[in-house]
Amino acid sequence: MARPIEFDKDKALDRALLLFWEKGYQATSLQDLLQELGISRSSLYAAFGDKRNLFIECLDLFAERTQLVLLKAGQGRPALEALQFFFERHLNGPGRSKSSLGCLLVNTVLEMAGVDDNLADRASRHLADIQRLFEHFLRDAHCPHERAPELAAMLMLLNEGIRVASRRR
């Protein structure tokens, strides 16, 4: 019978996410994770399976939180103001020190393309979901239906460019 998990898995996931975001998947060693999370190897394996599965959980959580920021921006604001708020929040808002880390999804696509295409593809799918949200907001702003996908793609290019440039500080 497996021992019950004796640590807060959500807090551990948050700490792992920040570590992966800062260092990248490949540069984050198992020892780095164990030290940052303050857990044993067996606890990590029991809770997350392995480093790769932990990283996937972190990617998914990051994507979920990013989409939530965008959706919350749309509550009580006109659609274009929501998009503006989203971009300004990442440039000037809380967590500004994190903004120098770029975007975990963009970072993963850049780091893992050609190395682990499954991880790169997963991050790309999450970015596509965010782009679809951009498109949704543009349509809510009465953007012509045929132009919304093109403009959303341009916003995503801007978003990704900002995230890459922010890594240069």
PDB file of C-alpha atoms in Angstrom:
ATOM      1  CA  MET A   1       0.000   0.000   0.000  1.00  0.00           C
ATOM      2  CA  ALA A   2       1.391   3.392  -1.024  1.00  0.00           C
ATOM      3  CA  ARG A   3       2.028   5.962   1.667  1.00  0.00           C
ATOM      4  CA  PRO A   4      -0.214   9.021   1.591  1.00  0.00           C
ATOM      5  CA  ILE A   5       1.276  12.240   0.255  1.00  0.00           C
ATOM      6  CA  GLU A   6       2.640  14.210   3.196  1.00  0.00           C
ATOM      7  CA  PHE A   7       3.037  17.617   1.576  1.00  0.00           C
ATOM      8  CA  ASP A   8       0.805  20.187  -0.090  1.00  0.00           C
ATOM      9  CA  LYS A   9       0.781  19.079  -3.713  1.00  0.00           C
ATOM     10  CA  ASP A  10      -0.630  22.408  -4.952  1.00  0.00           C
ATOM     11  CA  LYS A  11       2.146  24.390  -3.258  1.00  0.00           C
ATOM     12  CA  ALA A  12       4.730  21.981  -4.620  1.00  0.00           C
ATOM     13  CA  LEU A  13       3.271  22.387  -8.098  1.00  0.00           C
ATOM     14  CA  ASP A  14       3.456  26.187  -7.781  1.00  0.00           C
ATOM     15  CA  ARG A  15       7.096  26.002  -6.718  1.00  0.00           C
ATOM     16  CA  ALA A  16       7.967  23.594  -9.521  1.00  0.00           C
ATOM     17  CA  LEU A  17       6.206  25.828 -12.037  1.00  0.00           C
ATOM     18  CA  LEU A  18       8.321  28.812 -10.980  1.00  0.00           C
ATOM     19  CA  LEU A  19      11.502  26.755 -11.134  1.00  0.00           C
ATOM     20  CA  PHE A  20      10.739  25.402 -14.615  1.00  0.00           C
ATOM     21  CA  TRP A  21       9.696  28.883 -15.737  1.00  0.00           C
ATOM     22  CA  GLU A  22      12.956  30.353 -14.512  1.00  0.00           C
ATOM     23  CA  LYS A  23      15.366  27.636 -15.653  1.00  0.00           C
ATOM     24  CA  GLY A  24      13.560  25.729 -18.391  1.00  0.00           C
ATOM     25  CA  TYR A  25      12.785  22.038 -18.530  1.00  0.00           C
ATOM     26  CA  GLN A  26      16.204  20.738 -19.504  1.00  0.00           C
ATOM     27  CA  ALA A  27      18.222  22.911 -17.094  1.00  0.00           C
ATOM     28  CA  THR A  28      16.032  21.956 -14.132  1.00  0.00           C
ATOM     29  CA  SER A  29      17.521  18.841 -12.614  1.00  0.00           C
ATOM     30  CA  LEU A  30      15.669  16.343 -10.494  1.00  0.00           C
ATOM     31  CA  GLN A  31      17.869  17.451  -7.594  1.00  0.00           C
ATOM     32  CA  ASP A  32      16.826  21.088  -8.189  1.00  0.00           C
ATOM     33  CA  LEU A  33      13.190  20.028  -7.954  1.00  0.00           C
ATOM     34  CA  LEU A  34      13.666  17.952  -4.816  1.00  0.00           C
ATOM     35  CA  GLN A  35      15.493  20.813  -3.117  1.00  0.00           C
ATOM     36  CA  GLU A  36      12.989  23.480  -4.189  1.00  0.00           C
ATOM     37  CA  LEU A  37       9.981  21.384  -3.251  1.00  0.00           C
ATOM     38  CA  GLY A  38      11.553  20.087  -0.055  1.00  0.00           C
ATOM     39  CA  ILE A  39      10.485  16.522  -0.761  1.00  0.00           C
ATOM     40  CA  SER A  40      12.130  13.177  -1.325  1.00  0.00           C
ATOM     41  CA  ARG A  41      12.549  11.470  -4.668  1.00  0.00           C
ATOM     42  CA  SER A  42       9.962   8.849  -3.711  1.00  0.00           C
ATOM     43  CA  SER A  43       7.466  11.583  -2.771  1.00  0.00           C
ATOM     44  CA  LEU A  44       7.958  13.304  -6.118  1.00  0.00           C
ATOM     45  CA  TYR A  45       7.428  10.038  -7.971  1.00  0.00           C
ATOM     46  CA  ALA A  46       4.384   9.153  -5.857  1.00  0.00           C
ATOM     47  CA  ALA A  47       2.757  12.560  -6.390  1.00  0.00           C
ATOM     48  CA  PHE A  48       3.727  13.380  -9.975  1.00  0.00           C
ATOM     49  CA  GLY A  49       5.140  10.264 -11.608  1.00  0.00           C
ATOM     50  CA  ASP A  50       8.377  11.781 -12.849  1.00  0.00           C
ATOM     51  CA  LYS A  51       9.966  15.084 -13.853  1.00  0.00           C
ATOM     52  CA  ARG A  52       8.304  15.099 -17.272  1.00  0.00           C
ATOM     53  CA  ASN A  53       4.818  14.494 -15.859  1.00  0.00           C
ATOM     54  CA  LEU A  54       5.411  17.212 -13.273  1.00  0.00           C
ATOM     55  CA  PHE A  55       6.432  19.564 -16.079  1.00  0.00           C
ATOM     56  CA  ILE A  56       3.287  18.717 -18.039  1.00  0.00           C
ATOM     57  CA  GLU A  57       1.175  19.528 -14.983  1.00  0.00           C
ATOM     58  CA  CYS A  58       3.042  22.830 -14.676  1.00  0.00           C
ATOM     59  CA  LEU A  59       2.482  23.658 -18.369  1.00  0.00           C
ATOM     60  CA  ASP A  60      -1.214  22.909 -18.071  1.00  0.00           C
ATOM     61  CA  LEU A  61      -1.525  24.967 -14.894  1.00  0.00           C
ATOM     62  CA  PHE A  62       0.322  27.900 -16.452  1.00  0.00           C
ATOM     63  CA  ALA A  63      -1.968  27.786 -19.488  1.00  0.00           C
ATOM     64  CA  GLU A  64      -5.060  27.574 -17.303  1.00  0.00           C
ATOM     65  CA  ARG A  65      -3.950  30.563 -15.230  1.00  0.00           C
ATOM     66  CA  THR A  66      -3.097  32.607 -18.318  1.00  0.00           C
ATOM     67  CA  GLN A  67      -6.511  31.946 -19.822  1.00  0.00           C
ATOM     68  CA  LEU A  68      -8.132  32.801 -16.502  1.00  0.00           C
ATOM     69  CA  VAL A  69      -6.341  36.182 -16.445  1.00  0.00           C
ATOM     70  CA  LEU A  70      -7.703  36.892 -19.915  1.00  0.00           C
ATOM     71  CA  LEU A  71     -11.224  35.761 -19.034  1.00  0.00           C
ATOM     72  CA  LYS A  72     -11.231  37.799 -15.821  1.00  0.00           C
ATOM     73  CA  ALA A  73     -10.057  40.824 -17.795  1.00  0.00           C
ATOM     74  CA  GLY A  74     -13.232  40.453 -19.849  1.00  0.00           C
ATOM     75  CA  GLN A  75     -15.509  40.631 -16.834  1.00  0.00           C
ATOM     76  CA  GLY A  76     -17.004  44.097 -16.626  1.00  0.00           C
ATOM     77  CA  ARG A  77     -14.879  45.526 -19.439  1.00  0.00           C
ATOM     78  CA  PRO A  78     -15.561  46.010 -23.111  1.00  0.00           C
ATOM     79  CA  ALA A  79     -13.702  43.419 -25.185  1.00  0.00           C
ATOM     80  CA  LEU A  80     -10.960  45.710 -26.518  1.00  0.00           C
ATOM     81  CA  GLU A  81     -10.305  47.078 -23.036  1.00  0.00           C
ATOM     82  CA  ALA A  82     -10.010  43.497 -21.783  1.00  0.00           C
ATOM     83  CA  LEU A  83      -7.330  42.752 -24.382  1.00  0.00           C
ATOM     84  CA  GLN A  84      -5.544  45.996 -23.522  1.00  0.00           C
ATOM     85  CA  PHE A  85      -5.706  45.128 -19.818  1.00  0.00           C
ATOM     86  CA  PHE A  86      -4.260  41.668 -20.500  1.00  0.00           C
ATOM     87  CA  PHE A  87      -1.257  43.074 -22.349  1.00  0.00           C
ATOM     88  CA  GLU A  88      -0.693  45.946 -19.911  1.00  0.00           C
ATOM     89  CA  ARG A  89      -0.933  43.611 -16.929  1.00  0.00           C
ATOM     90  CA  HIS A  90       1.884  41.505 -18.303  1.00  0.00           C
ATOM     91  CA  LEU A  91       3.999  44.544 -19.093  1.00  0.00           C
ATOM     92  CA  ASN A  92       3.351  46.721 -16.043  1.00  0.00           C
ATOM     93  CA  GLY A  93       1.226  44.810 -13.596  1.00  0.00           C
ATOM     94  CA  PRO A  94       1.709  42.632 -10.554  1.00  0.00           C
ATOM     95  CA  GLY A  95       4.304  39.949 -10.912  1.00  0.00           C
ATOM     96  CA  ARG A  96       6.476  42.277 -12.951  1.00  0.00           C
ATOM     97  CA  SER A  97       9.557  40.401 -11.784  1.00  0.00           C
ATOM     98  CA  LYS A  98       8.032  37.300 -13.370  1.00  0.00           C
ATOM     99  CA  SER A  99       7.543  39.162 -16.637  1.00  0.00           C
ATOM    100  CA  SER A 100      11.317  38.970 -17.183  1.00  0.00           C
ATOM    101  CA  LEU A 101      10.872  35.187 -17.341  1.00  0.00           C
ATOM    102  CA  GLY A 102       8.815  35.451 -20.507  1.00  0.00           C
ATOM    103  CA  CYS A 103       6.021  32.922 -20.897  1.00  0.00           C
ATOM    104  CA  LEU A 104       6.464  29.305 -19.869  1.00  0.00           C
ATOM    105  CA  LEU A 105       4.501  28.195 -22.942  1.00  0.00           C
ATOM    106  CA  VAL A 106       6.555  30.252 -25.396  1.00  0.00           C
ATOM    107  CA  ASN A 107       9.769  29.287 -23.613  1.00  0.00           C
ATOM    108  CA  THR A 108       8.828  25.616 -23.893  1.00  0.00           C
ATOM    109  CA  VAL A 109       8.119  25.821 -27.622  1.00  0.00           C
ATOM    110  CA  LEU A 110      11.502  27.447 -28.170  1.00  0.00           C
ATOM    111  CA  GLU A 111      13.401  25.089 -25.858  1.00  0.00           C
ATOM    112  CA  MET A 112      11.786  21.799 -26.783  1.00  0.00           C
ATOM    113  CA  ALA A 113      11.160  22.077 -30.541  1.00  0.00           C
ATOM    114  CA  GLY A 114      13.234  19.325 -32.107  1.00  0.00           C
ATOM    115  CA  VAL A 115      14.169  17.985 -28.654  1.00  0.00           C
ATOM    116  CA  ASP A 116      10.809  16.779 -27.342  1.00  0.00           C
ATOM    117  CA  ASP A 117       8.203  17.623 -29.926  1.00  0.00           C
ATOM    118  CA  ASN A 118       5.389  16.299 -27.729  1.00  0.00           C
ATOM    119  CA  LEU A 119       6.145  18.925 -25.064  1.00  0.00           C
ATOM    120  CA  ALA A 120       6.582  21.637 -27.706  1.00  0.00           C
ATOM    121  CA  ASP A 121       3.272  20.626 -29.324  1.00  0.00           C
ATOM    122  CA  ARG A 122       1.466  20.655 -25.979  1.00  0.00           C
ATOM    123  CA  ALA A 123       2.699  24.185 -25.285  1.00  0.00           C
ATOM    124  CA  SER A 124       1.737  25.203 -28.845  1.00  0.00           C
ATOM    125  CA  ARG A 125      -1.796  23.875 -28.343  1.00  0.00           C
ATOM    126  CA  HIS A 126      -2.123  25.964 -25.190  1.00  0.00           C
ATOM    127  CA  LEU A 127      -0.927  29.034 -27.106  1.00  0.00           C
ATOM    128  CA  ALA A 128      -3.524  28.287 -29.795  1.00  0.00           C
ATOM    129  CA  ASP A 129      -6.209  28.226 -27.081  1.00  0.00           C
ATOM    130  CA  ILE A 130      -5.112  31.689 -25.963  1.00  0.00           C
ATOM    131  CA  GLN A 131      -5.184  32.886 -29.558  1.00  0.00           C
ATOM    132  CA  ARG A 132      -8.766  31.621 -29.844  1.00  0.00           C
ATOM    133  CA  LEU A 133      -9.623  33.692 -26.773  1.00  0.00           C
ATOM    134  CA  PHE A 134      -8.089  36.732 -28.472  1.00  0.00           C
ATOM    135  CA  GLU A 135     -10.300  35.972 -31.470  1.00  0.00           C
ATOM    136  CA  HIS A 136     -13.356  35.655 -29.217  1.00  0.00           C
ATOM    137  CA  PHE A 137     -12.679  39.082 -27.701  1.00  0.00           C
ATOM    138  CA  LEU A 138     -12.181  40.616 -31.142  1.00  0.00           C
ATOM    139  CA  ARG A 139     -15.507  39.215 -32.315  1.00  0.00           C
ATOM    140  CA  ASP A 140     -17.164  40.590 -29.165  1.00  0.00           C
ATOM    141  CA  ALA A 141     -15.683  43.955 -30.130  1.00  0.00           C
ATOM    142  CA  HIS A 142     -17.544  43.656 -33.457  1.00  0.00           C
ATOM    143  CA  CYS A 143     -14.446  42.981 -35.497  1.00  0.00           C
ATOM    144  CA  PRO A 144     -15.504  41.747 -38.947  1.00  0.00           C
ATOM    145  CA  HIS A 145     -15.907  37.980 -38.728  1.00  0.00           C
ATOM    146  CA  GLU A 146     -13.435  37.260 -41.532  1.00  0.00           C
ATOM    147  CA  ARG A 147     -10.756  39.535 -39.991  1.00  0.00           C
ATOM    148  CA  ALA A 148     -10.919  38.247 -36.411  1.00  0.00           C
ATOM    149  CA  PRO A 149      -8.682  35.164 -36.959  1.00  0.00           C
ATOM    150  CA  GLU A 150      -6.026  37.240 -38.739  1.00  0.00           C
ATOM    151  CA  LEU A 151      -6.033  39.947 -36.077  1.00  0.00           C
ATOM    152  CA  ALA A 152      -5.957  37.353 -33.287  1.00  0.00           C
ATOM    153  CA  ALA A 153      -2.916  35.773 -34.949  1.00  0.00           C
ATOM    154  CA  MET A 154      -1.256  39.199 -35.054  1.00  0.00           C
ATOM    155  CA  LEU A 155      -2.005  39.702 -31.358  1.00  0.00           C
ATOM    156  CA  MET A 156      -0.488  36.306 -30.630  1.00  0.00           C
ATOM    157  CA  LEU A 157       2.642  37.254 -32.565  1.00  0.00           C
ATOM    158  CA  LEU A 158       2.842  40.428 -30.512  1.00  0.00           C
ATOM    159  CA  ASN A 159       2.274  38.453 -27.310  1.00  0.00           C
ATOM    160  CA  GLU A 160       4.959  35.903 -28.153  1.00  0.00           C
ATOM    161  CA  GLY A 161       7.401  38.605 -29.249  1.00  0.00           C
ATOM    162  CA  ILE A 162       6.939  40.510 -26.004  1.00  0.00           C
ATOM    163  CA  ARG A 163       7.519  37.329 -24.019  1.00  0.00           C
ATOM    164  CA  VAL A 164      10.707  36.460 -25.912  1.00  0.00           C
ATOM    165  CA  ALA A 165      12.024  40.035 -25.699  1.00  0.00           C
ATOM    166  CA  SER A 166      11.294  40.145 -21.972  1.00  0.00           C
ATOM    167  CA  ARG A 167      13.790  37.320 -21.437  1.00  0.00           C
ATOM    168  CA  ARG A 168      16.474  39.757 -22.619  1.00  0.00           C
ATOM    169  CA  ARG A 169      15.232  42.190 -19.941  1.00  0.00           C
TER     170      ARG A 169
END
